[in-house]
mmCIF file of C-alpha atoms in Angstrom:
data_model
loop_
_atom_site.group_PDB
_atom_site.id
_atom_site.type_symbol
_atom_site.label_atom_id
_atom_site.label_comp_id
_atom_site.label_asym_id
_atom_site.label_seq_id
_atom_site.Cartn_x
_atom_site.Cartn_y
_atom_site.Cartn_z
ATOM 1 C CA MET X 846 -3.001 10.637 2.252
ATOM 2 C CA ASN X 847 -5.060 7.462 1.730
ATOM 3 C CA LYS X 848 -2.558 4.669 2.403
ATOM 4 C CA ILE X 849 -5.034 1.841 2.998
ATOM 5 C CA ASP X 850 -6.358 1.850 -0.574
ATOM 6 C CA LYS X 851 -2.780 1.870 -1.854
ATOM 7 C CA GLN X 852 -1.855 -1.083 0.400
ATOM 8 C CA TYR X 853 -4.890 -2.942 -0.842
ATOM 9 C CA GLN X 854 -4.100 -2.241 -4.501
ATOM 10 C CA ASP X 855 -0.496 -3.359 -3.926
ATOM 11 C CA LEU X 856 -1.813 -6.583 -2.390
ATOM 12 C CA LEU X 857 -4.006 -7.238 -5.427
ATOM 13 C CA GLN X 858 -1.002 -6.664 -7.686
ATOM 14 C CA ASP X 859 1.146 -8.926 -5.497
ATOM 15 C CA ILE X 860 -1.324 -11.780 -5.987
ATOM 16 C CA LEU X 861 -1.469 -11.197 -9.744
ATOM 17 C CA ASP X 862 2.344 -11.128 -9.983
ATOM 18 C CA ASN X 863 3.266 -13.850 -7.491
ATOM 19 C CA GLY X 864 0.185 -15.978 -6.919
ATOM 20 C CA VAL X 865 0.208 -19.700 -7.561
ATOM 21 C CA GLU X 866 -2.770 -21.618 -8.869
ATOM 22 C CA LYS X 867 -4.656 -23.513 -6.173
ATOM 23 C CA LYS X 868 -7.828 -25.574 -6.081
ATOM 24 C CA ASP X 869 -10.449 -24.713 -3.466
ATOM 25 C CA ARG X 870 -13.562 -26.158 -1.845
ATOM 26 C CA THR X 871 -15.905 -24.088 -4.076
ATOM 27 C CA GLY X 872 -14.463 -25.480 -7.313
ATOM 28 C CA THR X 873 -13.879 -21.977 -8.677
ATOM 29 C CA GLY X 874 -10.090 -22.007 -8.485
ATOM 30 C CA THR X 875 -7.774 -19.294 -7.158
ATOM 31 C CA ILE X 876 -4.381 -17.705 -7.439
ATOM 32 C CA SER X 877 -2.873 -17.376 -3.993
ATOM 33 C CA VAL X 878 0.004 -16.007 -1.919
ATOM 34 C CA PHE X 879 0.713 -16.727 1.745
ATOM 35 C CA GLY X 880 1.474 -14.499 4.723
ATOM 36 C CA ARG X 881 0.734 -10.809 4.175
ATOM 37 C CA GLN X 882 -0.177 -7.901 6.454
ATOM 38 C CA ILE X 883 -2.336 -4.751 6.343
ATOM 39 C CA ARG X 884 -1.626 -1.809 8.704
ATOM 40 C CA HIS X 885 -3.624 1.377 9.107
ATOM 41 C CA LYS X 886 -3.450 4.367 11.436
ATOM 42 C CA MET X 887 -6.996 5.239 12.470
ATOM 43 C CA SER X 888 -6.014 8.906 12.841
ATOM 44 C CA GLU X 889 -5.632 9.038 9.034
ATOM 45 C CA GLY X 890 -9.339 8.364 8.475
ATOM 46 C CA PHE X 891 -11.756 5.464 8.581
ATOM 47 C CA PRO X 892 -10.502 2.469 6.516
ATOM 48 C CA LEU X 893 -13.408 2.181 4.085
ATOM 49 C CA LEU X 894 -11.963 1.629 0.612
ATOM 50 C CA THR X 895 -12.596 4.348 -1.937
ATOM 51 C CA THR X 896 -11.395 2.581 -5.105
ATOM 52 C CA LYS X 897 -14.806 0.917 -5.271
ATOM 53 C CA LYS X 898 -18.050 1.820 -3.526
ATOM 54 C CA MET X 899 -18.477 -0.201 -0.348
ATOM 55 C CA PRO X 900 -21.892 -1.291 1.069
ATOM 56 C CA TRP X 901 -21.462 0.388 4.445
ATOM 57 C CA LYS X 902 -24.843 -0.599 5.909
ATOM 58 C CA SER X 903 -24.161 -4.298 5.238
ATOM 59 C CA ILE X 904 -20.746 -4.044 6.893
ATOM 60 C CA VAL X 905 -22.261 -2.485 10.022
ATOM 61 C CA THR X 906 -25.179 -4.905 10.099
ATOM 62 C CA GLU X 907 -22.931 -7.965 9.938
ATOM 63 C CA LEU X 908 -20.699 -6.696 12.768
ATOM 64 C CA LEU X 909 -23.695 -5.921 14.992
ATOM 65 C CA TRP X 910 -24.987 -9.433 14.226
ATOM 66 C CA PHE X 911 -21.693 -10.891 15.460
ATOM 67 C CA LEU X 912 -21.728 -8.716 18.575
ATOM 68 C CA ARG X 913 -25.294 -9.731 19.397
ATOM 69 C CA GLY X 914 -24.176 -13.368 19.472
ATOM 70 C CA ASP X 915 -26.606 -14.200 16.668
ATOM 71 C CA THR X 916 -26.025 -17.076 14.222
ATOM 72 C CA ASN X 917 -29.306 -17.034 12.281
ATOM 73 C CA ILE X 918 -29.562 -15.036 9.036
ATOM 74 C CA LYS X 919 -33.013 -13.625 9.956
ATOM 75 C CA TYR X 920 -31.496 -10.491 11.530
ATOM 76 C CA LEU X 921 -29.323 -9.964 8.450
ATOM 77 C CA VAL X 922 -32.160 -10.516 5.985
ATOM 78 C CA ASP X 923 -34.491 -8.200 7.894
ATOM 79 C CA ASN X 924 -31.808 -5.495 7.758
ATOM 80 C CA GLY X 925 -31.005 -5.850 4.066
ATOM 81 C CA CYS X 926 -27.685 -7.726 4.442
ATOM 82 C CA HIS X 927 -27.442 -10.762 2.160
ATOM 83 C CA ILE X 928 -23.800 -11.852 2.374
ATOM 84 C CA TRP X 929 -24.579 -15.071 4.325
ATOM 85 C CA ASN X 930 -27.621 -16.076 2.246
ATOM 86 C CA GLY X 931 -25.590 -18.348 -0.022
ATOM 87 C CA ASP X 932 -24.165 -20.365 2.877
ATOM 88 C CA ALA X 933 -27.601 -20.841 4.435
ATOM 89 C CA TYR X 934 -29.139 -21.769 1.087
ATOM 90 C CA LYS X 935 -26.405 -24.333 0.410
ATOM 91 C CA ARG X 936 -27.186 -26.007 3.737
ATOM 92 C CA TYR X 937 -30.899 -25.972 2.829
ATOM 93 C CA GLU X 938 -30.216 -27.613 -0.549
ATOM 94 C CA ASN X 939 -28.251 -30.372 1.162
ATOM 95 C CA SER X 940 -30.985 -31.066 3.751
ATOM 96 C CA TYR X 941 -33.523 -32.938 1.623
ATOM 97 C CA ALA X 942 -34.602 -35.317 4.386
ATOM 98 C CA ALA X 943 -35.636 -32.398 6.583
ATOM 99 C CA TRP X 944 -37.516 -30.160 4.170
ATOM 100 C CA VAL X 945 -39.277 -32.845 2.148
ATOM 101 C CA VAL X 946 -41.377 -33.674 5.235
ATOM 102 C CA ASN X 947 -43.181 -30.348 4.903
ATOM 103 C CA SER X 948 -44.557 -29.755 1.405
ATOM 104 C CA SER X 949 -44.497 -25.972 1.813
ATOM 105 C CA TRP X 950 -40.752 -26.144 2.376
ATOM 106 C CA SER X 951 -40.100 -27.511 -1.110
ATOM 107 C CA ASN X 952 -41.313 -27.100 -4.672
ATOM 108 C CA ASN X 953 -42.849 -30.460 -5.580
ATOM 109 C CA GLY X 954 -40.014 -32.311 -3.881
ATOM 110 C CA GLU X 955 -37.300 -29.971 -5.132
ATOM 111 C CA PRO X 956 -35.719 -27.131 -3.124
ATOM 112 C CA TRP X 957 -37.164 -23.668 -3.618
ATOM 113 C CA ASP X 958 -35.062 -21.135 -5.459
ATOM 114 C CA MET X 959 -33.173 -18.471 -3.510
ATOM 115 C CA GLU X 960 -35.975 -15.904 -3.747
ATOM 116 C CA ASN X 961 -38.557 -18.223 -2.202
ATOM 117 C CA PHE X 962 -36.016 -19.503 0.321
ATOM 118 C CA ILE X 963 -35.511 -15.948 1.629
ATOM 119 C CA LEU X 964 -39.274 -15.389 1.669
ATOM 120 C CA LEU X 965 -39.656 -18.445 3.917
ATOM 121 C CA ILE X 966 -36.864 -17.160 6.166
ATOM 122 C CA LYS X 967 -38.850 -13.956 6.612
ATOM 123 C CA GLU X 968 -42.311 -15.473 7.032
ATOM 124 C CA ASP X 969 -42.049 -19.040 8.397
ATOM 125 C CA GLU X 970 -40.676 -19.026 11.935
ATOM 126 C CA ARG X 971 -40.060 -22.774 12.131
ATOM 127 C CA PHE X 972 -38.420 -22.883 8.696
ATOM 128 C CA CYS X 973 -36.198 -19.969 9.709
ATOM 129 C CA SER X 974 -35.198 -21.623 12.980
ATOM 130 C CA ILE X 975 -33.946 -24.663 11.041
ATOM 131 C CA PHE X 976 -32.613 -23.333 7.748
ATOM 132 C CA GLY X 977 -31.653 -19.817 8.761
ATOM 133 C CA GLU X 978 -29.251 -21.232 11.341
ATOM 134 C CA LEU X 979 -25.546 -21.355 10.403
ATOM 135 C CA GLY X 980 -24.236 -23.260 13.410
ATOM 136 C CA PRO X 981 -21.914 -21.972 16.157
ATOM 137 C CA ILE X 982 -20.062 -19.414 14.030
ATOM 138 C CA TYR X 983 -18.588 -16.040 15.032
ATOM 139 C CA GLY X 984 -21.385 -14.638 17.204
ATOM 140 C CA LYS X 985 -21.733 -17.842 19.201
ATOM 141 C CA GLN X 986 -18.009 -18.032 19.917
ATOM 142 C CA TRP X 987 -17.598 -14.313 20.684
ATOM 143 C CA ARG X 988 -20.510 -14.180 23.111
ATOM 144 C CA LYS X 989 -21.366 -17.753 24.231
ATOM 145 C CA TRP X 990 -18.283 -19.975 24.054
ATOM 146 C CA GLU X 991 -19.270 -23.133 25.925
ATOM 147 C CA THR X 992 -16.873 -24.490 28.526
ATOM 148 C CA TYR X 993 -17.261 -27.182 31.141
ATOM 149 C CA ASP X 994 -17.311 -25.949 34.732
ATOM 150 C CA ASN X 995 -17.223 -28.448 37.601
ATOM 151 C CA GLU X 996 -19.010 -25.968 39.845
ATOM 152 C CA LYS X 997 -21.783 -25.165 37.377
ATOM 153 C CA PRO X 998 -22.474 -28.309 35.348
ATOM 154 C CA PRO X 999 -22.848 -29.089 32.618
ATOM 155 C CA TYR X 1000 -21.720 -25.976 30.686
ATOM 156 C CA LEU X 1001 -20.891 -22.328 31.278
ATOM 157 C CA ASP X 1002 -21.204 -19.735 28.519
ATOM 158 C CA VAL X 1003 -18.182 -17.440 28.268
ATOM 159 C CA ASP X 1004 -18.908 -13.954 26.919
ATOM 160 C CA GLN X 1005 -15.528 -13.121 25.403
ATOM 161 C CA ILE X 1006 -16.543 -9.618 24.321
ATOM 162 C CA GLN X 1007 -17.783 -8.599 27.771
ATOM 163 C CA ASN X 1008 -14.711 -10.184 29.369
ATOM 164 C CA LEU X 1009 -12.461 -8.252 26.996
ATOM 165 C CA ILE X 1010 -14.103 -4.967 27.913
ATOM 166 C CA ASN X 1011 -13.925 -5.757 31.630
ATOM 167 C CA ASP X 1012 -10.214 -6.578 31.324
ATOM 168 C CA LEU X 1013 -9.506 -3.408 29.355
ATOM 169 C CA LYS X 1014 -11.037 -1.355 32.155
ATOM 170 C CA THR X 1015 -9.224 -3.160 34.967
ATOM 171 C CA ASN X 1016 -5.953 -4.417 33.463
ATOM 172 C CA PRO X 1017 -5.261 -2.537 30.188
ATOM 173 C CA ASP X 1018 -1.611 -3.676 29.980
ATOM 174 C CA SER X 1019 -2.589 -7.339 29.954
ATOM 175 C CA ARG X 1020 -1.184 -9.486 27.146
ATOM 176 C CA ARG X 1021 -4.302 -11.656 27.231
ATOM 177 C CA LEU X 1022 -6.726 -9.204 25.632
ATOM 178 C CA MET X 1023 -7.929 -11.671 23.021
ATOM 179 C CA VAL X 1024 -11.114 -13.037 21.444
ATOM 180 C CA ASN X 1025 -11.067 -16.377 19.625
ATOM 181 C CA ALA X 1026 -13.589 -17.869 17.184
ATOM 182 C CA TRP X 1027 -11.672 -21.047 16.301
ATOM 183 C CA ASN X 1028 -13.426 -23.539 18.584
ATOM 184 C CA VAL X 1029 -12.001 -26.846 17.367
ATOM 185 C CA GLY X 1030 -14.694 -28.836 19.170
ATOM 186 C CA GLU X 1031 -17.467 -27.136 17.201
ATOM 187 C CA LEU X 1032 -15.929 -26.559 13.753
ATOM 188 C CA HIS X 1033 -17.846 -29.526 12.324
ATOM 189 C CA GLN X 1034 -21.156 -27.903 13.310
ATOM 190 C CA MET X 1035 -20.424 -24.629 11.470
ATOM 191 C CA VAL X 1036 -21.636 -23.930 7.953
ATOM 192 C CA LEU X 1037 -18.188 -22.380 7.387
ATOM 193 C CA PRO X 1038 -15.222 -22.439 9.793
ATOM 194 C CA PRO X 1039 -14.134 -18.894 10.729
ATOM 195 C CA CYS X 1040 -11.974 -17.153 8.116
ATOM 196 C CA HIS X 1041 -10.967 -14.376 10.528
ATOM 197 C CA TYR X 1042 -10.500 -16.596 13.527
ATOM 198 C CA GLY X 1043 -9.374 -14.278 16.310
ATOM 199 C CA PHE X 1044 -8.291 -10.807 17.325
ATOM 200 C CA GLN X 1045 -6.132 -9.183 19.991
ATOM 201 C CA VAL X 1046 -6.081 -5.640 21.338
ATOM 202 C CA TYR X 1047 -3.206 -3.661 22.763
ATOM 203 C CA THR X 1048 -3.230 -0.403 24.702
ATOM 204 C CA ARG X 1049 -0.608 2.184 25.578
ATOM 205 C CA GLU X 1050 -0.538 5.348 27.639
ATOM 206 C CA LEU X 1051 -0.937 8.607 25.736
ATOM 207 C CA SER X 1052 1.583 11.365 26.175
ATOM 208 C CA GLU X 1053 0.360 14.678 27.524
ATOM 209 C CA SER X 1054 0.840 16.238 24.071
ATOM 210 C CA GLU X 1055 -1.221 13.474 22.425
ATOM 211 C CA ARG X 1056 -4.067 14.061 24.865
ATOM 212 C CA PHE X 1057 -3.693 17.805 24.342
ATOM 213 C CA ASN X 1058 -3.887 17.525 20.551
ATOM 214 C CA TRP X 1059 -6.851 15.145 20.662
ATOM 215 C CA TYR X 1060 -8.749 17.435 23.020
ATOM 216 C CA GLY X 1061 -7.939 20.495 20.938
ATOM 217 C CA ASN X 1062 -9.204 18.823 17.781
ATOM 218 C CA ARG X 1063 -12.395 17.792 19.514
ATOM 219 C CA ILE X 1064 -13.303 21.272 20.772
ATOM 220 C CA GLY X 1065 -11.990 23.039 17.680
ATOM 221 C CA SER X 1066 -9.117 24.986 19.225
ATOM 222 C CA HIS X 1067 -5.789 24.577 20.990
ATOM 223 C CA MET X 1068 -5.475 25.517 24.643
ATOM 224 C CA HIS X 1069 -2.512 27.232 26.207
ATOM 225 C CA HIS X 1070 -2.854 27.649 29.920
ATOM 226 C CA ASP X 1071 -1.446 26.227 33.110
ATOM 227 C CA HIS X 1072 -4.389 24.058 34.087
ATOM 228 C CA ILE X 1073 -4.826 22.070 30.871
ATOM 229 C CA VAL X 1074 -4.096 18.644 32.415
ATOM 230 C CA GLN X 1075 -6.629 19.245 35.161
ATOM 231 C CA GLU X 1076 -9.151 20.422 32.592
ATOM 232 C CA MET X 1077 -8.581 17.352 30.418
ATOM 233 C CA ASP X 1078 -9.046 15.064 33.406
ATOM 234 C CA GLN X 1079 -12.281 16.835 34.297
ATOM 235 C CA GLU X 1080 -13.508 16.392 30.724
ATOM 236 C CA ASN X 1081 -12.607 12.678 30.848
ATOM 237 C CA VAL X 1082 -10.152 12.987 27.976
ATOM 238 C CA PRO X 1083 -8.754 9.492 27.254
ATOM 239 C CA THR X 1084 -5.412 8.592 28.761
ATOM 240 C CA ARG X 1085 -4.776 5.547 26.556
ATOM 241 C CA ALA X 1086 -4.717 4.546 22.891
ATOM 242 C CA ILE X 1087 -5.969 1.148 21.742
ATOM 243 C CA SER X 1088 -4.964 -0.926 18.711
ATOM 244 C CA LEU X 1089 -6.543 -4.055 17.252
ATOM 245 C CA MET X 1090 -4.929 -6.895 15.298
ATOM 246 C CA TRP X 1091 -6.993 -9.630 13.662
ATOM 247 C CA ASN X 1092 -5.792 -12.960 12.257
ATOM 248 C CA GLN X 1093 -7.292 -14.459 9.120
ATOM 249 C CA ARG X 1094 -6.585 -17.934 7.739
ATOM 250 C CA SER X 1095 -8.365 -17.491 4.389
ATOM 251 C CA VAL X 1096 -8.774 -14.186 2.550
ATOM 252 C CA ASP X 1097 -11.168 -13.651 -0.360
ATOM 253 C CA THR X 1098 -9.167 -10.589 -1.298
ATOM 254 C CA PHE X 1099 -11.528 -8.954 -3.773
ATOM 255 C CA LEU X 1100 -14.880 -9.366 -2.026
ATOM 256 C CA GLY X 1101 -14.108 -10.296 1.577
ATOM 257 C CA LEU X 1102 -11.026 -8.364 2.649
ATOM 258 C CA PRO X 1103 -12.494 -4.858 2.115
ATOM 259 C CA PHE X 1104 -15.378 -5.939 4.398
ATOM 260 C CA ASN X 1105 -12.966 -7.317 7.001
ATOM 261 C CA ILE X 1106 -10.860 -4.144 7.090
ATOM 262 C CA ALA X 1107 -13.871 -1.882 7.602
ATOM 263 C CA SER X 1108 -15.580 -4.264 10.034
ATOM 264 C CA TYR X 1109 -12.586 -4.538 12.353
ATOM 265 C CA GLY X 1110 -12.049 -0.788 12.045
ATOM 266 C CA LEU X 1111 -15.590 -0.271 13.319
ATOM 267 C CA LEU X 1112 -15.124 -2.879 16.057
ATOM 268 C CA LEU X 1113 -12.018 -1.001 17.209
ATOM 269 C CA GLU X 1114 -13.994 2.254 17.306
ATOM 270 C CA ILE X 1115 -16.836 0.665 19.303
ATOM 271 C CA ILE X 1116 -14.529 -0.955 21.853
ATOM 272 C CA ALA X 1117 -12.487 2.257 22.162
ATOM 273 C CA LYS X 1118 -15.619 4.253 22.901
ATOM 274 C CA GLU X 1119 -16.783 1.745 25.504
ATOM 275 C CA VAL X 1120 -13.488 1.865 27.438
ATOM 276 C CA ASN X 1121 -12.749 5.578 26.774
ATOM 277 C CA MET X 1122 -9.606 5.120 24.687
ATOM 278 C CA ILE X 1123 -8.464 6.579 21.369
ATOM 279 C CA PRO X 1124 -8.378 4.200 18.350
ATOM 280 C CA ASP X 1125 -4.768 3.879 17.270
ATOM 281 C CA GLU X 1126 -3.670 1.196 14.793
ATOM 282 C CA LEU X 1127 -5.574 -1.492 12.890
ATOM 283 C CA ILE X 1128 -3.544 -4.520 11.768
ATOM 284 C CA GLY X 1129 -4.564 -7.566 9.750
ATOM 285 C CA ASN X 1130 -2.414 -10.717 9.624
ATOM 286 C CA LEU X 1131 -3.424 -12.617 6.506
ATOM 287 C CA GLY X 1132 -2.758 -16.306 5.734
ATOM 288 C CA ASP X 1133 -3.917 -17.723 2.392
ATOM 289 C CA VAL X 1134 -4.486 -14.501 0.451
ATOM 290 C CA HIS X 1135 -6.224 -15.305 -2.816
ATOM 291 C CA LEU X 1136 -8.139 -14.042 -5.808
ATOM 292 C CA TYR X 1137 -10.805 -16.299 -7.260
ATOM 293 C CA ASN X 1138 -10.326 -16.889 -10.972
ATOM 294 C CA ASN X 1139 -13.558 -15.039 -11.721
ATOM 295 C CA HIS X 1140 -12.332 -11.942 -9.830
ATOM 296 C CA ILE X 1141 -9.098 -11.326 -11.736
ATOM 297 C CA GLU X 1142 -10.398 -8.808 -14.289
ATOM 298 C CA GLN X 1143 -12.247 -6.931 -11.546
ATOM 299 C CA ALA X 1144 -9.030 -6.734 -9.501
ATOM 300 C CA LYS X 1145 -7.163 -5.302 -12.470
ATOM 301 C CA GLU X 1146 -9.851 -2.649 -12.879
ATOM 302 C CA GLN X 1147 -9.612 -1.633 -9.223
ATOM 303 C CA ILE X 1148 -5.812 -1.452 -9.310
ATOM 304 C CA GLY X 1149 -6.028 1.205 -12.016
ATOM 305 C CA ARG X 1150 -8.226 3.569 -9.989
ATOM 306 C CA GLU X 1151 -6.893 6.584 -8.107
ATOM 307 C CA PRO X 1152 -7.922 6.592 -4.406
ATOM 308 C CA PHE X 1153 -9.937 9.409 -2.861
ATOM 309 C CA GLY X 1154 -9.377 10.761 0.646
ATOM 310 C CA LEU X 1155 -10.650 8.584 3.481
ATOM 311 C CA PRO X 1156 -13.961 9.381 5.196
ATOM 312 C CA LYS X 1157 -14.591 9.999 8.883
ATOM 313 C CA LEU X 1158 -16.849 7.915 11.097
ATOM 314 C CA TRP X 1159 -19.794 9.801 12.530
ATOM 315 C CA CYS X 1160 -21.980 8.332 15.276
ATOM 316 C CA LEU X 1161 -25.525 9.436 16.067
ATOM 317 C CA ASP X 1162 -26.136 11.202 19.367
ATOM 318 C CA GLU X 1163 -28.353 8.228 20.283
ATOM 319 C CA TYR X 1164 -25.294 5.979 20.129
ATOM 320 C CA HIS X 1165 -23.173 8.283 22.288
ATOM 321 C CA TYR X 1166 -25.990 8.547 24.810
ATOM 322 C CA LEU X 1167 -26.439 4.783 24.919
ATOM 323 C CA MET X 1168 -22.705 4.207 25.402
ATOM 324 C CA ASP X 1169 -22.424 6.831 28.147
ATOM 325 C CA LYS X 1170 -25.690 6.653 30.097
ATOM 326 C CA GLU X 1171 -25.990 5.186 33.567
ATOM 327 C CA LEU X 1172 -29.031 4.066 35.497
ATOM 328 C CA VAL X 1173 -28.337 2.528 38.882
ATOM 329 C CA GLY X 1174 -24.827 1.833 37.592
ATOM 330 C CA PRO X 1175 -23.030 1.400 34.290
ATOM 331 C CA ILE X 1176 -24.981 -0.647 31.732
ATOM 332 C CA PRO X 1177 -23.108 -3.809 30.697
ATOM 333 C CA PHE X 1178 -22.000 -3.782 27.073
ATOM 334 C CA ASN X 1179 -23.913 -6.991 26.404
ATOM 335 C CA GLU X 1180 -27.137 -5.093 27.171
ATOM 336 C CA LYS X 1181 -26.222 -2.002 25.142
ATOM 337 C CA ILE X 1182 -25.473 -3.989 22.004
ATOM 338 C CA GLU X 1183 -29.087 -5.158 21.823
ATOM 339 C CA GLU X 1184 -30.101 -1.541 21.211
ATOM 340 C CA PHE X 1185 -27.489 -0.760 18.559
ATOM 341 C CA ARG X 1186 -28.787 -0.047 15.043
ATOM 342 C CA SER X 1187 -26.887 0.133 11.777
ATOM 343 C CA ASP X 1188 -27.848 3.791 11.324
ATOM 344 C CA PHE X 1189 -25.970 4.694 14.522
ATOM 345 C CA PHE X 1190 -22.828 4.761 12.363
ATOM 346 C CA THR X 1191 -22.487 6.904 9.244
ATOM 347 C CA MET X 1192 -19.659 7.932 6.935
ATOM 348 C CA HIS X 1193 -18.828 11.620 6.597
ATOM 349 C CA ASN X 1194 -17.244 12.775 3.313
ATOM 350 C CA TYR X 1195 -17.180 9.317 1.761
ATOM 351 C CA GLU X 1196 -16.250 9.648 -1.907
ATOM 352 C CA SER X 1197 -15.598 6.553 -3.994
ATOM 353 C CA HIS X 1198 -15.399 5.060 -7.446
ATOM 354 C CA PRO X 1199 -18.397 2.980 -8.593
ATOM 355 C CA ALA X 1200 -18.938 -0.523 -7.245
ATOM 356 C CA ILE X 1201 -17.383 -3.438 -9.140
ATOM 357 C CA LYS X 1202 -19.588 -6.519 -9.296
ATOM 358 C CA ALA X 1203 -18.101 -9.970 -8.784
ATOM 359 C CA PRO X 1204 -19.697 -13.371 -8.014
ATOM 360 C CA LEU X 1205 -19.492 -14.809 -4.500
ATOM 361 C CA SER X 1206 -18.171 -18.354 -4.280
ATOM 362 C CA ASN X 1207 -19.896 -20.546 -1.653
#
């Protein structure tokens, strides 16, 4: 049974029934509720909503962009993902003093339209380095959080993702398995402060029967013999399950939240594979949960749709090989991620209703 679509539809209805009118920075206006939660068991299928068609490649591309530590939209644009274009363009429009110096960067003293802006991002390296940059947002904080170190002045970059993976392998019961994007000292430099500002993972030991069932499902049969535990150990069957909980201060429920659910579901799968654990539960703690005023009719349409069964995540053999291979020793995750591609991850048996268009407020 597809419970995640039903939870999402219930959340949309909750906002429509109980939301209060609130102003917002975009000037669009919202109706909003506060303090909600989404929970999903990964064993029930991958949490990609079926009540509207989701742009899977864009979801994967954005997550890989975060994991690479990138903060420039060039990688996104080159891979057909346009969800950050509006934020970059808004910064460009507000930077008259910079672009007016170069006549090719403006249209007779006025900013280029979005189409020409993206063309310059693709073709003009210097323009891209200035106007494609979004500041120290998610990727910077996940992979290169700057901290002062008396022994290595002036700054030391902290790779939170690599540290998380190292800790999962050496101390999986730790209560400090966290990644944070809310760097208060750098918020003013960001084109947009993080909406989903941090996540935590939690692991537990699997029972023998859970390992047995997982192994049986993987090889297509159920084993009944005296040496099954030894066989599972030899086959490196996981001994732990891993869950992920993310925290989100601001939730664009119609456009953004479906992305967030699928993105953190994929992140959980990637981390689980890297540390040889089984993805367990995905949890989202949501703060200001809102519908923009120009999304209300679209939300009503989606509420009335009957969910399909959830798809399964399939990964290319190239991905499995990259995650498992060893040269002199294990390859650090921060080196593997540079070789990840969006087509490493595909959806099997994804059936959905048609997409529902809605404007993005920047």
